[in-house]
mmCIF file of C-alpha atoms in Angstrom:
data_model
loop_
_atom_site.group_PDB
_atom_site.id
_atom_site.type_symbol
_atom_site.label_atom_id
_atom_site.label_comp_id
_atom_site.label_asym_id
_atom_site.label_seq_id
_atom_site.Cartn_x
_atom_site.Cartn_y
_atom_site.Cartn_z
ATOM 1 C CA MET A 207 0.000 0.000 0.000
ATOM 2 C CA ALA A 208 1.337 3.403 -1.001
ATOM 3 C CA ASN A 209 0.523 6.792 0.466
ATOM 4 C CA PHE A 210 -0.462 9.510 -2.008
ATOM 5 C CA LEU A 211 -0.810 13.230 -1.467
ATOM 6 C CA ILE A 212 -3.534 15.012 -3.386
ATOM 7 C CA VAL A 213 -2.504 18.649 -3.808
ATOM 8 C CA GLU A 214 -5.433 20.867 -4.710
ATOM 9 C CA ALA A 215 -5.712 24.485 -5.744
ATOM 10 C CA ARG A 216 -9.081 25.267 -4.240
ATOM 11 C CA PHE A 217 -10.583 27.947 -6.419
ATOM 12 C CA TYR A 218 -13.743 26.277 -7.742
ATOM 13 C CA SER A 219 -14.837 24.278 -4.684
ATOM 14 C CA HIS A 220 -17.686 22.379 -6.330
ATOM 15 C CA LEU A 221 -15.431 21.234 -9.175
ATOM 16 C CA ASN A 222 -12.537 20.374 -6.864
ATOM 17 C CA ASP A 223 -14.836 18.294 -4.675
ATOM 18 C CA MET A 224 -15.706 16.154 -7.699
ATOM 19 C CA LEU A 225 -12.087 15.856 -8.843
ATOM 20 C CA ILE A 226 -10.959 14.848 -5.347
ATOM 21 C CA ALA A 227 -13.788 12.322 -5.029
ATOM 22 C CA GLY A 228 -12.699 10.697 -8.293
ATOM 23 C CA ALA A 229 -9.042 10.680 -7.259
ATOM 24 C CA LYS A 230 -9.739 9.242 -3.798
ATOM 25 C CA ALA A 231 -11.983 6.521 -5.204
ATOM 26 C CA ALA A 232 -9.323 5.461 -7.708
ATOM 27 C CA LEU A 233 -6.589 5.424 -5.059
ATOM 28 C CA GLU A 234 -8.765 3.462 -2.634
ATOM 29 C CA SER A 235 -9.672 0.919 -5.326
ATOM 30 C CA GLY A 236 -5.936 0.520 -5.920
ATOM 31 C CA GLY A 237 -5.460 -0.249 -2.223
ATOM 32 C CA HIS A 238 -3.705 3.039 -1.427
ATOM 33 C CA SER A 239 -4.164 5.728 1.195
ATOM 34 C CA SER A 240 -4.325 9.442 0.524
ATOM 35 C CA GLU A 241 -4.269 12.825 2.175
ATOM 36 C CA VAL A 242 -5.311 16.193 0.779
ATOM 37 C CA VAL A 243 -3.488 19.501 1.123
ATOM 38 C CA THR A 244 -4.763 22.811 -0.229
ATOM 39 C CA VAL A 245 -2.673 25.530 -1.864
ATOM 40 C CA PRO A 246 -3.764 29.014 -3.014
ATOM 41 C CA GLY A 247 -3.658 28.364 -6.772
ATOM 42 C CA ALA A 248 -2.493 26.118 -9.576
ATOM 43 C CA LEU A 249 0.894 27.819 -9.716
ATOM 44 C CA GLU A 250 1.582 26.713 -6.140
ATOM 45 C CA ILE A 251 0.814 23.023 -6.750
ATOM 46 C CA PRO A 252 4.292 22.080 -8.082
ATOM 47 C CA GLY A 253 6.028 23.813 -5.174
ATOM 48 C CA ALA A 254 3.883 21.968 -2.643
ATOM 49 C CA ILE A 255 4.592 18.656 -4.399
ATOM 50 C CA ALA A 256 8.334 19.378 -4.371
ATOM 51 C CA MET A 257 8.260 20.157 -0.634
ATOM 52 C CA ALA A 258 6.176 17.091 0.168
ATOM 53 C CA ALA A 259 8.403 14.846 -1.976
ATOM 54 C CA GLU A 260 11.434 15.981 0.011
ATOM 55 C CA SER A 261 9.664 14.972 3.236
ATOM 56 C CA GLY A 262 9.691 11.317 2.163
ATOM 57 C CA ARG A 263 6.193 10.811 3.604
ATOM 58 C CA TYR A 264 4.491 10.201 0.275
ATOM 59 C CA ASP A 265 4.970 7.709 -2.532
ATOM 60 C CA GLY A 266 3.126 9.653 -5.206
ATOM 61 C CA PHE A 267 1.091 12.752 -5.916
ATOM 62 C CA VAL A 268 -2.096 13.861 -7.625
ATOM 63 C CA ALA A 269 -2.387 17.492 -8.749
ATOM 64 C CA ILE A 270 -5.970 18.806 -8.689
ATOM 65 C CA GLY A 271 -7.229 22.182 -9.845
ATOM 66 C CA VAL A 272 -9.313 24.036 -12.377
ATOM 67 C CA VAL A 273 -8.160 26.877 -14.614
ATOM 68 C CA ILE A 274 -10.935 28.415 -16.718
ATOM 69 C CA ARG A 275 -10.086 30.822 -19.528
ATOM 70 C CA GLY A 276 -10.903 34.413 -18.693
ATOM 71 C CA GLU A 277 -10.527 37.702 -20.483
ATOM 72 C CA THR A 278 -6.798 38.115 -19.870
ATOM 73 C CA TYR A 279 -3.521 36.383 -20.687
ATOM 74 C CA HIS A 280 -3.381 35.054 -17.096
ATOM 75 C CA PHE A 281 -5.006 31.772 -18.206
ATOM 76 C CA GLU A 282 -2.100 30.918 -20.512
ATOM 77 C CA ILE A 283 0.483 31.649 -17.842
ATOM 78 C CA VAL A 284 -1.242 29.611 -15.130
ATOM 79 C CA ALA A 285 -2.096 26.683 -17.401
ATOM 80 C CA GLY A 286 1.297 26.538 -19.087
ATOM 81 C CA GLU A 287 3.553 27.185 -16.131
ATOM 82 C CA SER A 288 1.777 24.797 -13.750
ATOM 83 C CA ALA A 289 1.973 22.037 -16.377
ATOM 84 C CA ARG A 290 5.623 22.827 -17.128
ATOM 85 C CA ALA A 291 6.592 22.697 -13.460
ATOM 86 C CA ILE A 292 4.723 19.432 -12.877
ATOM 87 C CA MET A 293 6.456 17.936 -15.918
ATOM 88 C CA ALA A 294 9.831 19.039 -14.531
ATOM 89 C CA LEU A 295 9.069 17.223 -11.276
ATOM 90 C CA THR A 296 8.081 14.059 -13.139
ATOM 91 C CA MET A 297 11.359 14.247 -15.033
ATOM 92 C CA ASP A 298 13.061 14.211 -11.631
ATOM 93 C CA GLY A 299 11.361 10.874 -10.981
ATOM 94 C CA ILE A 300 8.446 11.996 -8.808
ATOM 95 C CA PRO A 301 5.273 9.986 -9.576
ATOM 96 C CA ILE A 302 2.584 12.569 -10.349
ATOM 97 C CA GLY A 303 -0.799 12.460 -12.006
ATOM 98 C CA ASN A 304 -1.826 15.829 -13.400
ATOM 99 C CA GLY A 305 -5.513 16.501 -12.815
ATOM 100 C CA ILE A 306 -5.436 20.255 -13.356
ATOM 101 C CA LEU A 307 -8.274 21.027 -15.743
ATOM 102 C CA THR A 308 -7.713 23.808 -18.257
ATOM 103 C CA THR A 309 -11.005 24.609 -19.938
ATOM 104 C CA GLU A 310 -12.723 27.323 -21.914
ATOM 105 C CA ASN A 311 -15.716 27.491 -19.558
ATOM 106 C CA GLU A 312 -17.308 26.014 -16.466
ATOM 107 C CA ALA A 313 -19.577 23.669 -18.441
ATOM 108 C CA GLN A 314 -16.512 21.918 -19.894
ATOM 109 C CA ALA A 315 -14.963 21.728 -16.434
ATOM 110 C CA LEU A 316 -18.113 20.188 -14.933
ATOM 111 C CA VAL A 317 -18.126 17.342 -17.469
ATOM 112 C CA ARG A 318 -14.432 16.635 -16.886
ATOM 113 C CA ALA A 319 -14.593 16.862 -13.084
ATOM 114 C CA ASP A 320 -17.687 14.711 -12.574
ATOM 115 C CA PRO A 321 -16.709 11.146 -11.553
ATOM 116 C CA THR A 322 -19.775 9.831 -13.430
ATOM 117 C CA GLN A 323 -18.676 11.510 -16.665
ATOM 118 C CA LYS A 324 -15.043 12.085 -17.706
ATOM 119 C CA ASN A 325 -13.635 11.600 -14.167
ATOM 120 C CA LYS A 326 -10.361 13.443 -14.741
ATOM 121 C CA GLY A 327 -9.565 13.258 -11.004
ATOM 122 C CA GLY A 328 -9.743 9.478 -11.186
ATOM 123 C CA GLU A 329 -7.652 9.456 -14.354
ATOM 124 C CA ALA A 330 -4.988 11.590 -12.676
ATOM 125 C CA ALA A 331 -4.864 9.176 -9.734
ATOM 126 C CA GLN A 332 -4.583 6.233 -12.161
ATOM 127 C CA ALA A 333 -1.666 7.991 -13.865
ATOM 128 C CA ALA A 334 0.063 8.615 -10.515
ATOM 129 C CA MET A 335 -0.337 4.955 -9.526
ATOM 130 C CA ARG A 336 1.071 3.800 -12.865
ATOM 131 C CA MET A 337 4.049 6.134 -12.563
ATOM 132 C CA LEU A 338 4.731 4.744 -9.079
ATOM 133 C CA GLU A 339 4.582 1.212 -10.504
ATOM 134 C CA LEU A 340 7.118 2.202 -13.149
ATOM 135 C CA GLN A 341 9.359 3.835 -10.564
ATOM 136 C CA ASN A 342 9.325 0.621 -8.532
ATOM 137 C CA GLN A 343 9.917 -1.462 -11.662
ATOM 138 C CA PHE A 344 12.988 0.571 -12.657
ATOM 139 C CA ALA A 345 14.386 0.895 -9.119
#
């Protein structure tokens, strides 16, 4: 049994609740435990994962958040830089599933967050578990 940390940027609570429910269900069905920590925004998720990875308390991570396009360039920065930083951490060998939704509108986010529809939280947890399996395989 592995211990996973779900790191969420809690901006859209109703969407995050669905993403976390999907992630927790997937981790539990895989026989793993999980904890949740909240950060201010999607840009802070990679930093929290890096700090938690250094602690040695967690075997893998699931990034959860929602970034919806607005009227400014901020969307591109948040979406791109959070993904880039998470990718950099995975290249360092940290098992991470990226469940940060980047959508045009809330309707798209609802479909992707809902565990009974696209279940992107569950998919992110599945990815994190698979990356942990690979890490153990190559160790």
